[in-house]
Short mmCIF file of C-alpha atoms in Angstrom, two decimals:
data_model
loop_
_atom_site.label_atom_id
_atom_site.label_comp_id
_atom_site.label_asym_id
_atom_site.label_seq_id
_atom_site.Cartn_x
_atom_site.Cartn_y
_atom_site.Cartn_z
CA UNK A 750 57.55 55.41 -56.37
CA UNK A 751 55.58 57.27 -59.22
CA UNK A 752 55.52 60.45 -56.35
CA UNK A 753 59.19 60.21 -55.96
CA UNK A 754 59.90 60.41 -59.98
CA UNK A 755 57.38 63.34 -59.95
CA UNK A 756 58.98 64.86 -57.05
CA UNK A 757 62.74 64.48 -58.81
CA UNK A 758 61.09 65.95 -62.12
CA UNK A 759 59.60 68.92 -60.90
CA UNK A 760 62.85 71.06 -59.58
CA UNK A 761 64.12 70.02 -63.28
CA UNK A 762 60.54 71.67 -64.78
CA UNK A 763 60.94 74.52 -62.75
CA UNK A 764 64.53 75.18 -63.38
CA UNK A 765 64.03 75.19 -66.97
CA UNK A 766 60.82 77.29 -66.85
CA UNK A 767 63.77 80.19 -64.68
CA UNK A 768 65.91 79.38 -67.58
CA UNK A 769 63.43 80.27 -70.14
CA UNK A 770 62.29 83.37 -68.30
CA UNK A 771 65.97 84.80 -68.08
CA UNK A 772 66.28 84.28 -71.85
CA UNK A 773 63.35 86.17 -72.23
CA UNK A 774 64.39 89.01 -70.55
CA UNK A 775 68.07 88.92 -72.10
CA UNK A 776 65.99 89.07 -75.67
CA UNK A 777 63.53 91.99 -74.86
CA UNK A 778 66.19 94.25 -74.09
CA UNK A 779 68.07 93.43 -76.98
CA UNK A 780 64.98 93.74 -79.09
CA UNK A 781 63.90 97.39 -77.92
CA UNK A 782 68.02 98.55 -79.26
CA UNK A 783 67.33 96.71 -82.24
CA UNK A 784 63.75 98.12 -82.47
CA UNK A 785 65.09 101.87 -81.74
CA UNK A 786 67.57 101.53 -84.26
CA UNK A 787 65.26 101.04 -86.70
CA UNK A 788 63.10 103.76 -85.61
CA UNK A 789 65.88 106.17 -85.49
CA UNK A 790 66.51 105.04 -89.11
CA UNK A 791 63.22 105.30 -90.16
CA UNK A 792 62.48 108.38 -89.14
CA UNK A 793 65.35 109.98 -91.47
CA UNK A 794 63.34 108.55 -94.67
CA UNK A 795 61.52 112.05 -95.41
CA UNK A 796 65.00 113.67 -95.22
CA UNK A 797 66.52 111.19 -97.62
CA UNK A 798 63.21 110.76 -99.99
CA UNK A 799 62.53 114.60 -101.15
CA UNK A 800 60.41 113.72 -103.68
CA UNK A 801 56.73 113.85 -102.93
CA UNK A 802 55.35 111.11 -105.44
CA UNK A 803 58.08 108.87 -103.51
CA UNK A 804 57.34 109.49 -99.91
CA UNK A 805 53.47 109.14 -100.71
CA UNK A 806 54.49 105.69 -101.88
CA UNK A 807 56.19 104.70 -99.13
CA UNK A 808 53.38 106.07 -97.02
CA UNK A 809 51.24 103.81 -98.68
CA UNK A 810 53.39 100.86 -98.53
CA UNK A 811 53.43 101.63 -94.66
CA UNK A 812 49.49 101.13 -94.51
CA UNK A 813 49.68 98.19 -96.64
CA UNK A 814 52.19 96.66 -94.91
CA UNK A 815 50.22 97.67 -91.17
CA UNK A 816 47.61 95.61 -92.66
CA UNK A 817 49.22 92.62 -93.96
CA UNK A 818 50.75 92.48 -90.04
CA UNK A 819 47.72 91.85 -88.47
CA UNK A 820 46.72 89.22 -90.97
CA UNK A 821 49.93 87.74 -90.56
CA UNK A 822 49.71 87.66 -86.90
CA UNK A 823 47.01 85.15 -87.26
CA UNK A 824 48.83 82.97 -90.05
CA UNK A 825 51.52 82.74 -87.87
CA UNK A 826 50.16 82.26 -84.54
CA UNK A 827 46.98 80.35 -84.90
CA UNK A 828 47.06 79.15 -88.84
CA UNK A 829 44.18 80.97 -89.90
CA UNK A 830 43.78 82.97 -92.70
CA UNK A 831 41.28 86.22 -92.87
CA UNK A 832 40.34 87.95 -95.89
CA UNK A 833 37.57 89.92 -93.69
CA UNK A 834 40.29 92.37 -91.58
CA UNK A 835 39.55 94.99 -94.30
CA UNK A 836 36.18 95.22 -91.89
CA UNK A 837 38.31 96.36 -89.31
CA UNK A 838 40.33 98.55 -91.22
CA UNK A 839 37.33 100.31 -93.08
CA UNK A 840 35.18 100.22 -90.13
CA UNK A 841 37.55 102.31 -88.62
CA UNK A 842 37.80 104.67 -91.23
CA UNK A 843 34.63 105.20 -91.22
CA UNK A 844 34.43 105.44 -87.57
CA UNK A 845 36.83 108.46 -87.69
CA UNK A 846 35.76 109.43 -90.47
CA UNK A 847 32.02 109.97 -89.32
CA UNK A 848 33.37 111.52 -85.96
CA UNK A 849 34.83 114.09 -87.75
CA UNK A 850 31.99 115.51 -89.80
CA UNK A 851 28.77 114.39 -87.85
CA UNK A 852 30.17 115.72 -84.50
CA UNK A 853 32.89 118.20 -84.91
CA UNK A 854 35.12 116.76 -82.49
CA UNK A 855 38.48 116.76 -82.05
CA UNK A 856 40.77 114.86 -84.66
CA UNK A 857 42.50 112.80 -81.65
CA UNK A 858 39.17 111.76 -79.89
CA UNK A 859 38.18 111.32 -83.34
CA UNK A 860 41.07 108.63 -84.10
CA UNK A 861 40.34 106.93 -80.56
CA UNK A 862 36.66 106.85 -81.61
CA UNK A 863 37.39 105.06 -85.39
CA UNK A 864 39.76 102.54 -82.77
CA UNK A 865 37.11 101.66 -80.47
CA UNK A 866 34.57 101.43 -83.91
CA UNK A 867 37.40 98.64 -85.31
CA UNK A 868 37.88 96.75 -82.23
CA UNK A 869 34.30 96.62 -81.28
CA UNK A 870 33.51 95.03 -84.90
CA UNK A 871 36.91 92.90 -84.61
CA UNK A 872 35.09 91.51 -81.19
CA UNK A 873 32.00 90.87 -82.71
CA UNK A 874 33.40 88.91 -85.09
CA UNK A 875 35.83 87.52 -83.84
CA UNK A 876 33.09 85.83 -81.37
CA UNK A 877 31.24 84.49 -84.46
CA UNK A 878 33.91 82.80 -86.23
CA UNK A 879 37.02 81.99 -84.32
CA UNK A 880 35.48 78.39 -83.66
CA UNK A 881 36.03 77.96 -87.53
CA UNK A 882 39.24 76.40 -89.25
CA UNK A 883 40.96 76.75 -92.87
CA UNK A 884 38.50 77.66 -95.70
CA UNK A 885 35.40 78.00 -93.26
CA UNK A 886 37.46 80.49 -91.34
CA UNK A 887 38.83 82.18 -94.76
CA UNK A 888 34.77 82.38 -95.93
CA UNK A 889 33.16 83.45 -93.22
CA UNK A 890 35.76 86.06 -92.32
CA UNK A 891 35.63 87.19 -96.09
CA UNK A 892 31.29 86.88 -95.91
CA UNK A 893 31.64 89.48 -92.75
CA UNK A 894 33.80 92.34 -94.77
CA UNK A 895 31.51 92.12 -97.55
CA UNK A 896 28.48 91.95 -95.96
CA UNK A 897 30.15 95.73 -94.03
CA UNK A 898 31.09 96.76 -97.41
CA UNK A 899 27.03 96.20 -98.45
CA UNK A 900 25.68 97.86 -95.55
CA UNK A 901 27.97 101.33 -96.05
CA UNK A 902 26.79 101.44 -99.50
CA UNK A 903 22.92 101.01 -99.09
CA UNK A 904 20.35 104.26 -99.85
CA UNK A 905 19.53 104.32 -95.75
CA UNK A 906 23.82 105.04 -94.86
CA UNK A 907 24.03 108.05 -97.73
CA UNK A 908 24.15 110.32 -94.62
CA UNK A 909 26.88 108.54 -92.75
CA UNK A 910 29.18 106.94 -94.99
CA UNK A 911 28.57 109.17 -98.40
CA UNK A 912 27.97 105.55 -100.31
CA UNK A 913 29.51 105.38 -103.46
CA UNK A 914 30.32 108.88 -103.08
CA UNK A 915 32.29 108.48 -100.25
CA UNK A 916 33.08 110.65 -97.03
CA UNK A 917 35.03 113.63 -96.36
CA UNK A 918 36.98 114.24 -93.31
CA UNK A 919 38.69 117.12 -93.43
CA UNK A 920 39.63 118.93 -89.87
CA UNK A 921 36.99 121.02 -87.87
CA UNK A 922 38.60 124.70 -87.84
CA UNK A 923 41.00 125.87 -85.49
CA UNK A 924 42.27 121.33 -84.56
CA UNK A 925 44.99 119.40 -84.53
CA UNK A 926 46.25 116.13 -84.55
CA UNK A 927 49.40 116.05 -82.12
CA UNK A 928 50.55 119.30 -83.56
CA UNK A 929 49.91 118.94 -87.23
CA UNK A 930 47.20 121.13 -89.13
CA UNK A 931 44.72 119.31 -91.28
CA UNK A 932 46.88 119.92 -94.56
CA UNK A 933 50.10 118.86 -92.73
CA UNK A 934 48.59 115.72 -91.90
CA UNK A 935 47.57 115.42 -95.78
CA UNK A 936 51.61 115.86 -96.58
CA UNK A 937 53.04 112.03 -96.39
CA UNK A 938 56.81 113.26 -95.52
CA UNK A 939 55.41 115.15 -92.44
CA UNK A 940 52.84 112.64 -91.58
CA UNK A 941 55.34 109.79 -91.91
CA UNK A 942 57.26 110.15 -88.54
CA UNK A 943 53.84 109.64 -86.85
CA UNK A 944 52.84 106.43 -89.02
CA UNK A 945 56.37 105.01 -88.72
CA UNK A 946 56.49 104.98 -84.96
CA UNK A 947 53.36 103.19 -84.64
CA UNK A 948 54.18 100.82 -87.23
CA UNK A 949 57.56 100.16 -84.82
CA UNK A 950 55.92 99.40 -81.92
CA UNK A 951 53.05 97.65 -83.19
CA UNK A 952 55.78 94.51 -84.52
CA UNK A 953 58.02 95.17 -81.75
CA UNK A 954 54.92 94.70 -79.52
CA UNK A 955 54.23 91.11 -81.45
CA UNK A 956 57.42 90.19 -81.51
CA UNK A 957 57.29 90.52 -77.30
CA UNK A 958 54.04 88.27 -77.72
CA UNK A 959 55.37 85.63 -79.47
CA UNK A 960 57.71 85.02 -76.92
CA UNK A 961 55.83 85.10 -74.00
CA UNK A 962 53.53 82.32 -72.52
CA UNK A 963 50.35 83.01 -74.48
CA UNK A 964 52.48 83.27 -77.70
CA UNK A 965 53.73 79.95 -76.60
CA UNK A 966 50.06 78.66 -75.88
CA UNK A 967 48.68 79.97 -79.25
CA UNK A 968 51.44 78.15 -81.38
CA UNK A 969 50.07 74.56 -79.25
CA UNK A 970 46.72 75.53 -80.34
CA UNK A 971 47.83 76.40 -84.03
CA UNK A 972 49.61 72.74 -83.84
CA UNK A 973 47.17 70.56 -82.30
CA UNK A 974 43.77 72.46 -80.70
CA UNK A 975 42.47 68.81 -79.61
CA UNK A 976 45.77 68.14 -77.83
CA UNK A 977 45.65 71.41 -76.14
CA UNK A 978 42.01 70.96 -74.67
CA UNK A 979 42.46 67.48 -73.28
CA UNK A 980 45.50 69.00 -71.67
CA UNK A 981 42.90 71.42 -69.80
CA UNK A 982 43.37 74.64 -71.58
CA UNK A 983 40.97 76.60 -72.87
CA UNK A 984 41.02 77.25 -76.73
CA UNK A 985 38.66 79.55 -77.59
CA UNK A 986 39.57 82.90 -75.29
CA UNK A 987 43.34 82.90 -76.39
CA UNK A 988 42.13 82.93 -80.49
CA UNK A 989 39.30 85.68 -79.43
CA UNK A 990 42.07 87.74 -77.94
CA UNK A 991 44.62 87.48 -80.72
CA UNK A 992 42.10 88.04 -83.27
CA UNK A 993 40.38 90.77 -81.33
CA UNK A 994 44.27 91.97 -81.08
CA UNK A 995 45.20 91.51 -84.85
CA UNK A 996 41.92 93.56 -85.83
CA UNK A 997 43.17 96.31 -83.29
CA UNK A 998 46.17 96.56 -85.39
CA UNK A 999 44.15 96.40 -89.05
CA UNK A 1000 42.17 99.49 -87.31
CA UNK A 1001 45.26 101.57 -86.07
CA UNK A 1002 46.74 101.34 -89.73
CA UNK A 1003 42.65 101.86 -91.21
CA UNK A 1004 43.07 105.36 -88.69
CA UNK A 1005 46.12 106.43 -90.04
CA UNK A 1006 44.84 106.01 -93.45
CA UNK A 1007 41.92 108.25 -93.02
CA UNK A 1008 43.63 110.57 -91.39
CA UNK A 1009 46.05 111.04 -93.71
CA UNK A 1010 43.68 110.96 -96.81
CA UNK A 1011 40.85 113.10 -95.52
CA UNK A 1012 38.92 110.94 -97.28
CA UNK A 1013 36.73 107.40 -96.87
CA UNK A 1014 35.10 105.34 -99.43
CA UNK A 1015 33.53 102.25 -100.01
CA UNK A 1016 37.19 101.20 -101.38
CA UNK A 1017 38.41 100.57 -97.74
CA UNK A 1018 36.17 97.61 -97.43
CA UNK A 1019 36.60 96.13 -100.80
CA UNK A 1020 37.45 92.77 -102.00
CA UNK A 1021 39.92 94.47 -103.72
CA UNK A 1022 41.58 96.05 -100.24
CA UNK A 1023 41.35 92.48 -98.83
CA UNK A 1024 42.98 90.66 -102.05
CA UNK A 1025 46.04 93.24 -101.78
CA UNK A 1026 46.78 93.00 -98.08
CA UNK A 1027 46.75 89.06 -98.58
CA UNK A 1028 48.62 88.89 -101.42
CA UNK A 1029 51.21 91.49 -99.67
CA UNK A 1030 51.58 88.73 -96.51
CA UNK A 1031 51.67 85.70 -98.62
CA UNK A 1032 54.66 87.46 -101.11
CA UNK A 1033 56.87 88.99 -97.87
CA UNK A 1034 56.50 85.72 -95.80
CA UNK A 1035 53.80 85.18 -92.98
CA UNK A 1036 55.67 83.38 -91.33
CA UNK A 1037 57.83 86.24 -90.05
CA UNK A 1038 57.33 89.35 -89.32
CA UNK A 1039 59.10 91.16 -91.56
CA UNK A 1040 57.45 89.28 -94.49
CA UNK A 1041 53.91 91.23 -94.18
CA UNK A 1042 56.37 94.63 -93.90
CA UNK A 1043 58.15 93.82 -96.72
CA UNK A 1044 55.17 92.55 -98.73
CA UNK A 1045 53.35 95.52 -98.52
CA UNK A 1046 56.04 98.25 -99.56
CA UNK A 1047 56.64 95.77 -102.66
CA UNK A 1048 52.71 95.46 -103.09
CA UNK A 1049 52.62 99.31 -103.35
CA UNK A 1050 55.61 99.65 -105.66
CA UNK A 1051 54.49 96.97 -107.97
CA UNK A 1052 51.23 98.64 -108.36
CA UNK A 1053 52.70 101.94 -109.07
CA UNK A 1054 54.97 100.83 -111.30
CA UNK A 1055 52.96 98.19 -113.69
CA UNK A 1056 49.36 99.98 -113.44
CA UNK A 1057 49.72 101.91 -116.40
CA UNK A 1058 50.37 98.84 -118.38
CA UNK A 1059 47.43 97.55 -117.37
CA UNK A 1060 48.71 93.74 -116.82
CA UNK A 1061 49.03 94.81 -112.98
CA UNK A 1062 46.79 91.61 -111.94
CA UNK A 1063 48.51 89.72 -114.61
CA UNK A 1064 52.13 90.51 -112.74
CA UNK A 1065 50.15 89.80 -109.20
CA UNK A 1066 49.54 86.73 -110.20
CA UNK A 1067 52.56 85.37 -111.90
CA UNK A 1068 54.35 86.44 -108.67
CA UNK A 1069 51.95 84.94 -106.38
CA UNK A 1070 52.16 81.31 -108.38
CA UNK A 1071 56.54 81.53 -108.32
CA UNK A 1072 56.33 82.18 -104.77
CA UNK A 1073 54.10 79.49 -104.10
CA UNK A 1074 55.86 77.02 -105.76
CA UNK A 1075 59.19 78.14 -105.39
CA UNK A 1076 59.24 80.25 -102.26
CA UNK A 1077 56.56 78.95 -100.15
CA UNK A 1078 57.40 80.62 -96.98
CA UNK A 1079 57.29 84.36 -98.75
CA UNK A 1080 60.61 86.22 -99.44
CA UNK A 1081 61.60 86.82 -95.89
CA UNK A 1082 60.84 83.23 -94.63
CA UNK A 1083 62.54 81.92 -97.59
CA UNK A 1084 66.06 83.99 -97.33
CA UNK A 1085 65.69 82.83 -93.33
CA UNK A 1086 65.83 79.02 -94.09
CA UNK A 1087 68.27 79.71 -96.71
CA UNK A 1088 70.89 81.84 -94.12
CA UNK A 1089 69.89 79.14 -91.81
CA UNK A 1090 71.32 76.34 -93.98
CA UNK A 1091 74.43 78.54 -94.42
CA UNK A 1092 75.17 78.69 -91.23
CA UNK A 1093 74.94 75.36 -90.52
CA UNK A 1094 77.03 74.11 -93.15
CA UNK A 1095 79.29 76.72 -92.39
CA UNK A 1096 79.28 75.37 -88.78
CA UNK A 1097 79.99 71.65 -90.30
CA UNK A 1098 82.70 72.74 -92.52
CA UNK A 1099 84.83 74.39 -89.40
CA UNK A 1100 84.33 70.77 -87.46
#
């Protein structure tokens, strides 16, 4: 009897496993226009924002806001908050950073060479602590950045990473990076086009994550990791991979920093770098993924608008306690539940 329920059950599990792939591949499609139209929109900033002091901002909200995705990406998927991806970030900085002047090689292998650097450290880690939950995962994660940010500032890594001094990185003579001289590169309006499309397909491609099987699987671990491991699945590889994969983001957006700056300090790796970028995901929402995006353009703004007062921390922190207590899922999340709502009323109001 109990094979003959099973047996009437399993066209229904299968039918609504087709089902769910079909919507799936209606919603990609539909998700590349939408992600092209904001590309194509995007790229028209530096012929809308002349002003230099502007576009540098919004260059720098574009790092930010890089970085606050990939810490985001593990809030949202797994429930884990890092305040150690500014070791990824950094550590690819420094990785391109050190290619540059120590070996005179081109500014694209260079870039690939800061990636790998960032990844590699974003496996190591990740192997070490990925086990951990809540504040063990938030301290170890923050012990690991520090303990980077120690090591690139000891007497013994003067001729790498400059110390306190810092490292230049200007271009070898006569290179490129995808067409753009060293001092283009330096100019945020003709850098930006570069940065934006990564920045695109980087949340485009976790947006296509979250909707696919291991998306699926890493929100049932986020929800209940016991449940998921009695049900026979393995825990551990899927929260290597997307942290391994959130750190490969914090390094593309630690690349285009140095790249654009020409320059690397001890900054990068800072508690300081790692308070921002959290406090830019928490304030935008990371529960979406426009939150971190939105967070970090705000972040930058807010910083170049109430430094000179010198209450910028002050401001931080006032904002940080009324969207904790008033908008707990960030700005984005917040206006989502509240258009949500809307429509449904609206829905109960035409019945």
């Amino acid at each position: 009897m109990n094979a003959t329920i099973v047996a009437k059950q399993e066209p229904k599990a299968l039918h609504g496993n087709r089902i769910g792939r079909a919507l799936v591949r209606k919603r990609i499609p539909r998700g590349a226009l939408v992600a092209v139209v904001v590309l194509a929109a995007g790229l028209a900033v530096p012929y809308i924002v002349l002003d230099r002091y502007y576009i540098t901002l919004l260059f720098d909200g574009l790092i930010l806001s890089m970085l606050a995705l990939s810490i985001g990406f593990l809030a949202r998927h797994l429930g884990l908050i890092s305040l150690g991806h500014v070791a990824f970030f950094g550590g690819a900085a420094y990785g391109y950073a050190i290619a540059i002047t120590r070996w005179q090689i081109t500014p694209l292998a260079a870039a690939g060479f800061g990636l790998l650097v960032g990844t590699v450290l974003a496996i190591v880690m990740g192997a070490l602590v990925v086990r951990a939950t809540g504040m063990g995962f938030l301290m170890l994660t923050l012990a690991f950045g520090q303990a980077l940010y120690a090591l690139c500032i000891q007497r013994f890594a003067i001729p790498y990473t400059g110390a306190f001094d810092g490292l230049q990185a200007p271009f070898p003579p006569g290179t490129n990076f995808l067409g753009l001289s060293g001092s283009e590169v330096m100019n945020a309006g003709l850098f930006w086009p570069v940065a934006w499309i990564v920045l695109v397909l980087v949340v485009f491609g976790m947006w296509v994550v979250g909707r696919t099987s291991f998306g699926t699987l890493l929100e049932g671990i986020r929800e209940n990791e016991e449940r998921m491991r009695f049900s026979g699945f393995d825990t551990y590889r899927p929260r290597l991979i997307a942290f391994v994969a959130s750190g490969f983001v914090a390094a593309l957006a630690g690349v285009l920093f140095a790249i654009n700056a020409a320059y690397v300090s001890p900054e990068v790796l800072g508690f300081l770098e790692a308070g921002d970028s959290l406090t830019a995901t928490i304030v935008g929402g990371a529960s979406t993924l426009g939150g971190p995006v939105l967070g970090g353009f705000l972040y930058v703004w807010a910083q170049a608008t109430f430094n000179s007062s010198g209450n910028l921390h002050l401001y931080i922190g006032i904002a940080l306690i009324l969207v904790l207590m008033f908008l707990p899922g960030g700005i984005v999340g917040s206006a989502q539940r509240l258009w949500g709502r809307m429509r449904l009323r609206r829905k109960e109001n035409e019945k």
